[in-house]
Short mmCIF file of C-alpha atoms in Angstrom, two decimals:
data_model
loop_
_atom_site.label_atom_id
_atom_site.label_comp_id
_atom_site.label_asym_id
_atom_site.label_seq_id
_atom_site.Cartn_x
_atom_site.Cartn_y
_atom_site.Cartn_z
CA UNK A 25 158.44 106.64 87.97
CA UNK A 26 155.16 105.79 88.99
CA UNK A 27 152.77 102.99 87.73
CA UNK A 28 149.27 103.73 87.47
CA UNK A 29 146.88 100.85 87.11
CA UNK A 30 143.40 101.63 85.64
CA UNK A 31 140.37 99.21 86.33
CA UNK A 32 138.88 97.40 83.64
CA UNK A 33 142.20 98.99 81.19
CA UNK A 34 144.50 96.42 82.62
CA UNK A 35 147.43 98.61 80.78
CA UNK A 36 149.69 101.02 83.46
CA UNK A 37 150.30 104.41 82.87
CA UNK A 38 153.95 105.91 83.30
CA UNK A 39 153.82 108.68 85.60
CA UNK A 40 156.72 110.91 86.36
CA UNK A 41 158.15 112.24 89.39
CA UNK A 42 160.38 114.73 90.21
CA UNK A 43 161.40 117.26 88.33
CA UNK A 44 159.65 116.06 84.79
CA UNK A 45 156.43 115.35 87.41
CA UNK A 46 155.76 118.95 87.21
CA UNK A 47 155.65 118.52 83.07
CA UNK A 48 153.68 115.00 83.73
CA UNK A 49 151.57 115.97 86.17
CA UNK A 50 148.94 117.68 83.82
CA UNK A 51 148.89 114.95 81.55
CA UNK A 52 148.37 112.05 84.07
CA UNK A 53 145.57 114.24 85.42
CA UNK A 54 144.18 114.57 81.94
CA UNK A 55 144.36 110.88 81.35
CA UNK A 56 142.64 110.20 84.85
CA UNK A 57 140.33 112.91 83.59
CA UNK A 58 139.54 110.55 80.46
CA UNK A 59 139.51 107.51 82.15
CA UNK A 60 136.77 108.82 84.28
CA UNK A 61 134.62 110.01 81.58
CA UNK A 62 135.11 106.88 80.21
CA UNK A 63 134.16 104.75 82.92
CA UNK A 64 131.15 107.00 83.93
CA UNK A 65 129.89 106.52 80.02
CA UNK A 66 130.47 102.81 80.36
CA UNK A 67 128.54 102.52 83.88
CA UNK A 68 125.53 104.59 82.03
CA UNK A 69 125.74 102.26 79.74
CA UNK A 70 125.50 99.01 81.57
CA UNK A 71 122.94 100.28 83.76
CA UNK A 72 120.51 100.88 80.20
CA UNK A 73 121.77 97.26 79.26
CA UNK A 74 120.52 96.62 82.93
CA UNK A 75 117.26 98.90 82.44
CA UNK A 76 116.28 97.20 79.29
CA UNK A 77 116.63 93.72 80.53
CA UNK A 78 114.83 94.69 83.54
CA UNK A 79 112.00 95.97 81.09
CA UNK A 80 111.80 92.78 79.01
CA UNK A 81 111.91 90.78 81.93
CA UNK A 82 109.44 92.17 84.16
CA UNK A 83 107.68 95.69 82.76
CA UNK A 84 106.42 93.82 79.08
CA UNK A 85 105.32 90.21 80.52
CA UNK A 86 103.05 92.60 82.83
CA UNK A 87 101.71 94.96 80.81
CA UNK A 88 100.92 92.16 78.53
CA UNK A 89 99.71 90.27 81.22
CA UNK A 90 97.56 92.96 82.12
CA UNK A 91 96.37 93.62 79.05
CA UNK A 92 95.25 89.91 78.60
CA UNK A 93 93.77 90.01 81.97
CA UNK A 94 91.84 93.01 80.48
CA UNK A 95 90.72 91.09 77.56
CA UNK A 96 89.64 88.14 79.56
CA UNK A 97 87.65 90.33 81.78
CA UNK A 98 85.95 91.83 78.73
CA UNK A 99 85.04 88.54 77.09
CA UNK A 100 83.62 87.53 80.59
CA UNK A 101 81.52 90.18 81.14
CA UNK A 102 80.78 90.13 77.05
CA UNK A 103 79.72 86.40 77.76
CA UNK A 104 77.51 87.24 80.87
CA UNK A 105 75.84 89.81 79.30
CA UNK A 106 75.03 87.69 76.48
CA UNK A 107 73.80 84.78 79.02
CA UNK A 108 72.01 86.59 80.95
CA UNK A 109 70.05 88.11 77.48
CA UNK A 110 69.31 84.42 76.00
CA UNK A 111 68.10 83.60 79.59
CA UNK A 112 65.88 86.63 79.88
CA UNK A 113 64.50 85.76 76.30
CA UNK A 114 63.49 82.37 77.11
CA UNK A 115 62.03 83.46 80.25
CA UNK A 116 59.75 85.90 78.51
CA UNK A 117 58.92 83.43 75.58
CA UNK A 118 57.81 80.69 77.84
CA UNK A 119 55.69 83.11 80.21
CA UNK A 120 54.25 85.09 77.38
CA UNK A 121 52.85 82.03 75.32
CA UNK A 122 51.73 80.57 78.46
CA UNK A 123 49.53 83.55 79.63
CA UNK A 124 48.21 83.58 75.49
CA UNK A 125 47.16 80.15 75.96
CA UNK A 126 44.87 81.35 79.62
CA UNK A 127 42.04 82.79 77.42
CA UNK A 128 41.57 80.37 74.58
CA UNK A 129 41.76 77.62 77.23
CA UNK A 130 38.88 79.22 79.21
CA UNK A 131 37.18 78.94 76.32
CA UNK A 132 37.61 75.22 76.05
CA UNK A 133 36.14 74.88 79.40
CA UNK A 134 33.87 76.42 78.94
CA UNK A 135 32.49 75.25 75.71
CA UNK A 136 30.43 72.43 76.45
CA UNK A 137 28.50 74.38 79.14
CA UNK A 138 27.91 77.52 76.56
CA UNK A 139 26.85 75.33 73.66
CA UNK A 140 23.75 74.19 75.45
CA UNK A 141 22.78 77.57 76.49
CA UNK A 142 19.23 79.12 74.93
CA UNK A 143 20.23 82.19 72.86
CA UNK A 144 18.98 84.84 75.17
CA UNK A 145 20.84 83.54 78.17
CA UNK A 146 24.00 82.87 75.61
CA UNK A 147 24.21 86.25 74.30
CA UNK A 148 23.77 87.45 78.47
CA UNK A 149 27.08 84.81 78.93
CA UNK A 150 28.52 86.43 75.71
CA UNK A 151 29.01 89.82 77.52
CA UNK A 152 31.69 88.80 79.95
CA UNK A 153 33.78 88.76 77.33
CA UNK A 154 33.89 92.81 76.66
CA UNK A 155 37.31 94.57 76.60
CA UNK A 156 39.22 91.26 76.32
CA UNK A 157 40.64 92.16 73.45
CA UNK A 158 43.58 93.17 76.03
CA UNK A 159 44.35 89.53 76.62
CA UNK A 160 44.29 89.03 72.74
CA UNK A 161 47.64 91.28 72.73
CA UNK A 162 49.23 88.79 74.12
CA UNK A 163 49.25 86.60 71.09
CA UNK A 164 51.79 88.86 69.01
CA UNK A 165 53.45 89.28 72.03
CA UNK A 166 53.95 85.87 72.68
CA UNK A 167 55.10 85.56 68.79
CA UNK A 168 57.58 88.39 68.71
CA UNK A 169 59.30 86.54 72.21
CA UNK A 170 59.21 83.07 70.69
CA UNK A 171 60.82 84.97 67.17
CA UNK A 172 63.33 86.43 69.39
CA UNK A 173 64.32 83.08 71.17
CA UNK A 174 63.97 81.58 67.77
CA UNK A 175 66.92 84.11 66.77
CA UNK A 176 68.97 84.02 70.09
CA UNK A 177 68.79 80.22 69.51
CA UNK A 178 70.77 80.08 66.44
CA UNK A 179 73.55 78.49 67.73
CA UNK A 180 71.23 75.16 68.68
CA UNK A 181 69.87 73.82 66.01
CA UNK A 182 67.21 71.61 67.96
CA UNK A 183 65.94 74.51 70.35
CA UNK A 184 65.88 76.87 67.43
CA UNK A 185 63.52 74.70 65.37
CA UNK A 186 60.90 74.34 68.08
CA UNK A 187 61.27 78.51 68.79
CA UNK A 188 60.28 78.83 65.18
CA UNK A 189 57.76 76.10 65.25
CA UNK A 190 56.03 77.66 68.44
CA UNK A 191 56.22 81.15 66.75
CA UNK A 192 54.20 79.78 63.44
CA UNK A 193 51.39 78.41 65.33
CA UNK A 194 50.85 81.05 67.55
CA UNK A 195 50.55 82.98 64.04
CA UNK A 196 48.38 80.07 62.80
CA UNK A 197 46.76 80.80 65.96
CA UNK A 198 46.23 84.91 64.85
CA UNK A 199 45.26 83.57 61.28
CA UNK A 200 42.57 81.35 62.29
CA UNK A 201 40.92 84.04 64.28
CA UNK A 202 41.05 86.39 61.74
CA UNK A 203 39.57 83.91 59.77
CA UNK A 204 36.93 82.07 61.54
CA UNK A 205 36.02 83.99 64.78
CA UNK A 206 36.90 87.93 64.07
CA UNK A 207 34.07 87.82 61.43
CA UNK A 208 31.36 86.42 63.89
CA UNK A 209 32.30 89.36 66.22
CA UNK A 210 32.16 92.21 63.75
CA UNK A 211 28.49 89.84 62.38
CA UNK A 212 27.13 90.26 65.91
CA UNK A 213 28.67 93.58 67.33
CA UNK A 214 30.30 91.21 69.56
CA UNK A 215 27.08 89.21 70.48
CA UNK A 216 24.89 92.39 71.11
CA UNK A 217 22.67 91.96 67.69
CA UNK A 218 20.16 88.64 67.88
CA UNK A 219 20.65 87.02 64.42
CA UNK A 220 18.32 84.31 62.89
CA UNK A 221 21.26 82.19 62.22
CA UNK A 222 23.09 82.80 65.19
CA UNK A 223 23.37 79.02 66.62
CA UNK A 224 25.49 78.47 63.30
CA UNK A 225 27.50 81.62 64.16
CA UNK A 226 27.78 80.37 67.79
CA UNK A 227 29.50 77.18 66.53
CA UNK A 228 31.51 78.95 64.02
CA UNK A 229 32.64 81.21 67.24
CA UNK A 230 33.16 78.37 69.50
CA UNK A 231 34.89 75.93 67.34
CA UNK A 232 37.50 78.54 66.43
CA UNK A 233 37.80 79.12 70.02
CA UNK A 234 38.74 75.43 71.10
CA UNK A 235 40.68 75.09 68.00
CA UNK A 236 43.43 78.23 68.77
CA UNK A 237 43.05 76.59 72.31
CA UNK A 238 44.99 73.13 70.91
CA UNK A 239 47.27 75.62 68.59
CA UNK A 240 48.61 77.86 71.39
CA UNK A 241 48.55 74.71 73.85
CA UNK A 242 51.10 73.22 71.24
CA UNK A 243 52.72 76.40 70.69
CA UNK A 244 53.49 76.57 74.29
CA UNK A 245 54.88 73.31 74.58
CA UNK A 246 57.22 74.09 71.96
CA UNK A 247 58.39 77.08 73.29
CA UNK A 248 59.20 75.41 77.01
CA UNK A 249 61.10 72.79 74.93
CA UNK A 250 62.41 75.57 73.41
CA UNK A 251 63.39 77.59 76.38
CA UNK A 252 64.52 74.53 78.21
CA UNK A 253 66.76 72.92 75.37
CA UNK A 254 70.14 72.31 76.08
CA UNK A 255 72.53 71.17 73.55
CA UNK A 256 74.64 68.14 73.86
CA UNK A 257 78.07 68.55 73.37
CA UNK A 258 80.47 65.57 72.08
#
C-alpha cells in the first residue's frame, strides 16, 4: 500500500499495489486527475484575487489620477483663457477711451486761440476739422470696451464701479454732443454757411467742445483705475 500525499489536501490517499493495483490504478489516476483540475481552478483563481488587487492597487489610483490630472489641466487652461480675456479687455478699454479723449482735448487747446479769431479766418480754421467724424467713432467704441470691462469686472466690486462710471460719462459725453454741438454743425453745414449769429454758435460749439474734453478726461481716468484695480484679498 502506497500513501499519496496531495499539496494543500493534507489527507493521503490509499493506493494499492500488486495485484488489486491493477483494479486501483484507474482510480488513483482519476483522483490525481481531480486533484489537478482542482488545483489548476484554484491557481486561476488566486491569480484573479491577485489581478484584482493588482487593479485596485495600481490600474484605478491611475486612471483616477489621470483623470484628475485631466481636470486640472482643463481648469488651467479654462483659467488662462479667462485671464488672458479680462486682460485683453482692460487693455482695449484703457487705450480706446484714451485715444476718444485725443480729439476733444485738441479742442481744449485750442480754444483760447480759436475764440479770438475774426469769423472769416474762423470758419477758414473750422475746415480742418472735415471727415473727423472718424475719430468721433471712437466714443461708442470706447463705451462698449469700458461696458465690457464693466461686465468682466463683476467679480470686483471696486473696479467694476469705476468701469461703469467711465462708461456713463463717455455716454454723457455722446449726449452732450448730441445736444449742444451736433446742432451747430447741421446750423452751419459744418461751418461752411456765414450766419449773423454765428459768434453765439461759435461759443455754443466751443464750450461743448471743452466740456466733453473734462467728461472723457474723467472717463479715462476711471477706466485706468478701472483696468488697473486689483482687489485685496483678506
Amino acid at each position: 500500500m502506497n500513501w499519496l500525499t496531495f499539496p494543500d489536501v493534507g489527507e493521503p490517499v490509499q493506493a494499492s499495489t500488486g495485484l488489486s493495483g491493477a483494479k486501483t490504478k484507474k482510480p488513483a489516476r482519476a483522483g490525481l486527475f481531480a486533484y489537478r483540475t482542482i488545483e489548476i481552478v484554484q491557481l486561476g483563481a488566486l491569480r484573479l484575487m491577485r489581478l484584482r488587487d493588482a487593479t485596485d492597487k495600481w490600474i484605478k489610483p491611475q486612471i483616477t489620477g489621470n483623470g484628475l490630472l485631466h481636470s486640472g489641466l482643463a481648469l488651467y487652461r479654462h483659467a488662462c483663457m479667462e485671464l488672458l480675456a479680462v486682460t485683453a479687455i482692460r487693455f482695449l478699454a484703457i487705450v480706446m477711451t484714451g485715444l476718444a479723449l485725443i480729439a476733444p482735448g485738441a479742442h481744449v487747446f485750442e480754444l483760447l486761440r480759436k475764440m479770438a479769431l475774426p469769423e472769416p479766418q474762423y470758419h477758414i480754421v473750422q475746415d480742418i476739422y472735415r471727415g473727423w467724424w472718424i475719430v468721433g467713432l471712437l466714443l461708442p467704441a470706447a463705451l462698449i470696451a469700458n461696458a465690457a470691462l464693466a461686465i468682466a469686472l463683476k467679480d470686483d466690486g471696486s473696479a467694476r464701479g469705476l468701469a461703469i462710471g467711465a462708461a456713463a460719462l463717455l455716454l454723457i459725453n455722446l449726449v452732450v454732443f448730441a445736444v449742444w454741438t451736433l446742432p451747430v454743425n447741421r446750423v452751419t453745414s459744418d461751418w461752411t454757411v456765414h450766419l449773423p449769429d454765428w459768434e453765439a454758435l461759435r461759443r455754443q460749439w466751443e464750450y461743448s467742445h471743452a466740456v466733453n474734453a473734462v467728461i472723457t478726461l474723467a472717463a479715462f481716468c476711471a477706466s485706468t483705475l478701472a483696468a488697473l484695480h486689483r482687489p485685496s484679498w483678506p
